[in-house]
Coordinates of C-alpha atoms in Angstrom, one line a residue:
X888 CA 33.8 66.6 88.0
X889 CA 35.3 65.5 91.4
X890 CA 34.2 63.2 93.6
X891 CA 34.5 63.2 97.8
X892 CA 35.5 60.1 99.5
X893 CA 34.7 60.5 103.4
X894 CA 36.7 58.5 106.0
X895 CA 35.5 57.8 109.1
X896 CA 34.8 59.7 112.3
X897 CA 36.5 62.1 112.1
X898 CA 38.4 62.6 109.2
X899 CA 37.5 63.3 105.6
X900 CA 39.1 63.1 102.8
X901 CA 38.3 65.5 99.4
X902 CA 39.3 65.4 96.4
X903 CA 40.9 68.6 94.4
X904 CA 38.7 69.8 91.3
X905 CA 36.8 72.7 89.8
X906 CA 33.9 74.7 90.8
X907 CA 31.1 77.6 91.4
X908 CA 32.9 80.3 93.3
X909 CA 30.8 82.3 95.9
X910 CA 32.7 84.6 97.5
X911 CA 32.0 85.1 101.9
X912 CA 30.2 88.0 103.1
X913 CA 32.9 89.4 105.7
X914 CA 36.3 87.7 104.7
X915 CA 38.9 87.3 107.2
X916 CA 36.6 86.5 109.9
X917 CA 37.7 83.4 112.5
X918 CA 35.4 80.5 111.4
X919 CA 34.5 76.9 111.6
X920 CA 33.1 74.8 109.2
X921 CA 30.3 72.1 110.9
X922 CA 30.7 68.6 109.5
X923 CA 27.1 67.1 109.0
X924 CA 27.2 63.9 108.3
X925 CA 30.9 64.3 106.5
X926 CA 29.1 66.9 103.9
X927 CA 30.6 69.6 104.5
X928 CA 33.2 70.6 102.2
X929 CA 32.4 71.0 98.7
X930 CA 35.9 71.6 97.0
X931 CA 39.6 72.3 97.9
X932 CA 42.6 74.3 96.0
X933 CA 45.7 75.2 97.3
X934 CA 47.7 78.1 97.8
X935 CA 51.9 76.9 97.6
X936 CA 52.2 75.0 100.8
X937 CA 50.9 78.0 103.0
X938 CA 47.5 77.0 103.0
X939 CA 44.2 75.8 101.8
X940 CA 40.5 77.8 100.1
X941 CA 38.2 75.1 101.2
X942 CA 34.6 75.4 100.0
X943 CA 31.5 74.7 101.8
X944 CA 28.2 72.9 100.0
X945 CA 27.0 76.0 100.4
X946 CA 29.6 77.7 97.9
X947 CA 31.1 79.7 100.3
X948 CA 35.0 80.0 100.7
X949 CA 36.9 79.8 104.0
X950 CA 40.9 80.3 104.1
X951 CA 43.1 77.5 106.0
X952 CA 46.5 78.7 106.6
X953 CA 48.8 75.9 108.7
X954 CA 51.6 76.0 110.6
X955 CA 55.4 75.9 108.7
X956 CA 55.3 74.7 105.1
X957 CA 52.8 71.8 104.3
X958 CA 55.1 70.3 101.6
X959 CA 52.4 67.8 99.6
X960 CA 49.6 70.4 99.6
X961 CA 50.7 72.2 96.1
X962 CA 50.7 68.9 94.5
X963 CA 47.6 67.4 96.7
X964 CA 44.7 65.6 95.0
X965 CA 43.1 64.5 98.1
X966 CA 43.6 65.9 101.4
X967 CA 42.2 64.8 104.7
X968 CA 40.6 66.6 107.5
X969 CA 41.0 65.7 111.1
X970 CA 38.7 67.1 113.4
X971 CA 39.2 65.3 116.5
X972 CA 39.3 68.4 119.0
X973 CA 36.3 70.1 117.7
X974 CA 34.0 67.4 117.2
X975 CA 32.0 67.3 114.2
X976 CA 33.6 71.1 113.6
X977 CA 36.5 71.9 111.2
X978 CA 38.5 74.8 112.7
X979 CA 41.7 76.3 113.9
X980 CA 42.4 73.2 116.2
X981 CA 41.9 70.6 113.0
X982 CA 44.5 69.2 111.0
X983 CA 45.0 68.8 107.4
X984 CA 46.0 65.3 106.1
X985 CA 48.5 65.3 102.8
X986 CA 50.3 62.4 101.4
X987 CA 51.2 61.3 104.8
X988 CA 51.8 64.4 106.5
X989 CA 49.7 65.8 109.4
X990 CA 49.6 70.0 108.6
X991 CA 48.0 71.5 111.7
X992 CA 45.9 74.5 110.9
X993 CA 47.3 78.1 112.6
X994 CA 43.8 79.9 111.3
X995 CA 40.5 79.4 109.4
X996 CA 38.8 82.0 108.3
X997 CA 36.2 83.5 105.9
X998 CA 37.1 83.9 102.4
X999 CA 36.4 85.2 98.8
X1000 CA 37.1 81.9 96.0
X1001 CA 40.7 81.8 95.3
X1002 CA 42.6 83.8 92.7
X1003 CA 42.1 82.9 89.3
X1004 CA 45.1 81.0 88.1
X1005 CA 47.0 82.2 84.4
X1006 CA 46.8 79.5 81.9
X1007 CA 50.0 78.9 79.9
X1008 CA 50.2 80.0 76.2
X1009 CA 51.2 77.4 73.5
X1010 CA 54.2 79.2 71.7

């Protein structure tokens, strides 16, 4: 289980864990993701330091991909969201908080859950 600790207007912070993966209707469609009271993102995981699968409360799945490498984010168990351009609105002019670092988001868009990840074998 994994708990969300909000910050305030308008950054969030989430915390990295485990859960139900609903995949978008039409991936790869620009999006935004609206910030209701600081509710909206469900769940994080991320993909080397190209990018982000966010996850809505609703269980769908959106794609953040930012701008040069975002060095932290492999290893991120919290990441922040800034949202000061867009309002209460997380989208392609937001910025991703890790350890530190401000990673500025080229494009957010719909997306299936991430890929499955291999688990190691005990030899």
């Amino acid at each position: 289980m994994k708990s969300l600790t909000f910050a305030a207007l308008p950054l969030a912070l989430l915390s990295a864990g485990a859960q139900a993966q609903t995949a978008a209707p039409d991936t790869g469609k620009p999006a935004s993701i609206p910030f209701i009271r600081f509710n909206a993102i469900e769940d994080f995981e991320a993909d080397s330091d190209k990018g982000v699968y966010l996850q809505d409360r609703q269980r769908r799945w959106y794609y953040a991909s930012v701008v040069g490498p975002c060095t932290g984010l492999p290893f991120a168990v919290k990441i922040g969201v800034d949202t000061r351009f867009a309002g209460d609105t997380l989208d392609s002019t937001g910025t991703l908080l890790v350890d530190g670092d401000r990673c500025k988001i080229d494009k957010l868009v719909t997306s299936g859950p991430p890929p499955k990840r291999e688990k190691h074998k005990k030899h």
